[in-house]
Amino acid sequence: MGSYMPISIKSIIACGCLGAVMLATAACGPKRIPPMSVTDLMEDRVTLDGVLMKCNRNPSKARTDSDCLNARIAIERLASKNEPAEEAKRAEEFERSREKLRLAQEKQRKEQESKTKVDAYHLPLVPVEATPAPQPNDTNPPIARQSNP
């Protein structure tokens, strides 16, 4: 007849040792660091620069690594967030230079007008001599010619 113990003590000890080895291996391995989120990278620019440098060193890994993908998304979002502010700054600078140019042109136009404009109150005085009336040489007044019909 056989034994009523289907599992032997040797197999229990072997399974226990195997389990202990697996636990020891799992505990000693490095922890997997979760990838940084896009918002975390947007808030921490130093980390963002570090991730981008790591991605630029190894371009083949950069295409599949989630940190690299999140870093690219963060850069795009930061750039799109800064564009309206830069555009408003450029528009303000343009308006300032345009106003300055307009004032310079208006000043130049006023100077041209003042040079060409004759001010009657500041003209030099010129003596006016009376001109003699023309002397009639002929005593007969001129007659209008008539044409024959």
Short mmCIF file of C-alpha atoms in Angstrom, two decimals, residues 17-132:
data_model
loop_
_atom_site.label_atom_id
_atom_site.label_comp_id
_atom_site.label_asym_id
_atom_site.label_seq_id
_atom_site.Cartn_x
_atom_site.Cartn_y
_atom_site.Cartn_z
CA CYS A 17 13.62 27.52 -0.54
CA LEU A 18 12.48 28.43 -4.03
CA GLY A 19 10.00 30.95 -2.60
CA ALA A 20 12.70 32.47 -0.35
CA VAL A 21 15.07 32.85 -3.30
CA MET A 22 12.34 34.55 -5.35
CA LEU A 23 11.54 36.96 -2.50
CA ALA A 24 15.21 37.76 -2.01
CA THR A 25 15.68 38.38 -5.72
CA ALA A 26 12.65 40.66 -5.92
CA ALA A 27 13.68 42.60 -2.81
CA CYS A 28 17.24 43.16 -3.96
CA GLY A 29 16.32 44.38 -7.48
CA PRO A 30 16.17 48.14 -8.15
CA LYS A 31 12.80 49.76 -7.83
CA ARG A 32 11.23 50.90 -11.04
CA ILE A 33 10.86 54.67 -10.97
CA PRO A 34 7.57 55.71 -12.51
CA PRO A 35 7.86 58.12 -15.44
CA MET A 36 7.45 61.81 -14.70
CA SER A 37 4.13 63.26 -15.74
CA VAL A 38 3.89 66.12 -18.20
CA THR A 39 2.73 68.58 -15.53
CA ASP A 40 5.63 67.59 -13.24
CA LEU A 41 8.08 68.21 -16.06
CA MET A 42 6.46 71.56 -16.90
CA GLU A 43 6.83 72.69 -13.28
CA ASP A 44 10.44 71.48 -12.85
CA ARG A 45 12.52 72.89 -15.69
CA VAL A 46 15.80 71.41 -14.41
CA THR A 47 14.39 67.89 -14.50
CA LEU A 48 12.92 68.59 -17.93
CA ASP A 49 16.36 69.64 -19.21
CA GLY A 50 17.92 66.53 -17.69
CA VAL A 51 15.38 64.23 -19.31
CA LEU A 52 15.87 65.93 -22.67
CA MET A 53 19.66 65.56 -22.41
CA LYS A 54 19.23 61.85 -21.64
CA CYS A 55 16.90 61.46 -24.60
CA ASN A 56 19.28 63.30 -26.94
CA ARG A 57 22.17 61.00 -25.98
CA ASN A 58 20.29 57.87 -27.02
CA PRO A 59 17.86 58.72 -29.85
CA SER A 60 16.78 55.09 -30.44
CA LYS A 61 15.60 54.75 -26.84
CA ALA A 62 14.08 58.21 -26.90
CA ARG A 63 11.34 57.19 -29.32
CA THR A 64 9.93 54.53 -27.01
CA ASP A 65 10.75 55.88 -23.56
CA SER A 66 7.74 57.42 -21.80
CA ASP A 67 9.93 60.05 -20.07
CA CYS A 68 11.13 61.30 -23.45
CA LEU A 69 7.62 61.40 -24.85
CA ASN A 70 6.35 63.30 -21.80
CA ALA A 71 9.30 65.71 -22.04
CA ARG A 72 8.48 66.49 -25.68
CA ILE A 73 4.83 67.10 -24.81
CA ALA A 74 5.88 69.38 -21.92
CA ILE A 75 8.17 71.39 -24.23
CA GLU A 76 5.37 71.83 -26.77
CA ARG A 77 2.93 72.96 -24.09
CA LEU A 78 5.42 75.40 -22.62
CA ALA A 79 6.13 76.82 -26.06
CA SER A 80 2.45 77.24 -26.88
CA LYS A 81 1.86 78.87 -23.50
CA ASN A 82 4.64 81.41 -24.08
CA GLU A 83 3.68 82.28 -27.67
CA PRO A 84 0.69 84.55 -26.85
CA ALA A 85 2.78 86.52 -24.36
CA GLU A 86 5.58 86.96 -26.88
CA GLU A 87 3.11 87.92 -29.59
CA ALA A 88 1.54 90.57 -27.34
CA LYS A 89 5.00 91.91 -26.50
CA ARG A 90 5.92 92.12 -30.20
CA ALA A 91 2.62 93.86 -31.00
CA GLU A 92 3.19 96.39 -28.22
CA GLU A 93 6.72 97.10 -29.48
CA PHE A 94 5.39 97.49 -33.02
CA GLU A 95 2.74 99.99 -31.88
CA ARG A 96 5.36 101.97 -29.96
CA SER A 97 7.70 102.21 -32.94
CA ARG A 98 4.79 103.04 -35.24
CA GLU A 99 3.69 105.90 -32.97
CA LYS A 100 7.28 107.18 -32.80
CA LEU A 101 7.52 107.13 -36.61
CA ARG A 102 4.16 108.88 -36.94
CA LEU A 103 5.26 111.66 -34.58
CA ALA A 104 8.54 112.13 -36.47
CA GLN A 105 6.72 112.32 -39.80
CA GLU A 106 4.19 114.79 -38.41
CA LYS A 107 7.00 116.98 -37.06
CA GLN A 108 8.74 116.90 -40.44
CA ARG A 109 5.49 117.76 -42.22
CA LYS A 110 4.90 120.75 -39.91
CA GLU A 111 8.44 121.99 -40.56
CA GLN A 112 7.85 121.75 -44.34
CA GLU A 113 4.56 123.62 -44.02
CA SER A 114 6.13 126.37 -41.93
CA LYS A 115 8.89 126.83 -44.53
CA THR A 116 6.53 127.10 -47.50
CA LYS A 117 3.78 129.04 -45.76
CA VAL A 118 3.92 132.83 -46.27
CA ASP A 119 3.21 134.80 -43.14
CA ALA A 120 1.90 138.20 -44.14
CA TYR A 121 2.70 139.67 -40.74
CA HIS A 122 6.39 138.96 -40.97
CA LEU A 123 7.10 139.98 -44.57
CA PRO A 124 9.65 142.76 -45.16
CA LEU A 125 8.24 146.14 -46.04
CA VAL A 126 8.67 147.21 -49.65
CA PRO A 127 7.89 150.78 -50.66
CA VAL A 128 5.07 150.97 -53.14
CA GLU A 129 5.43 153.50 -55.97
CA ALA A 130 2.39 154.75 -57.78
CA THR A 131 2.33 153.69 -61.39
CA PRO A 132 1.35 156.42 -63.84
#
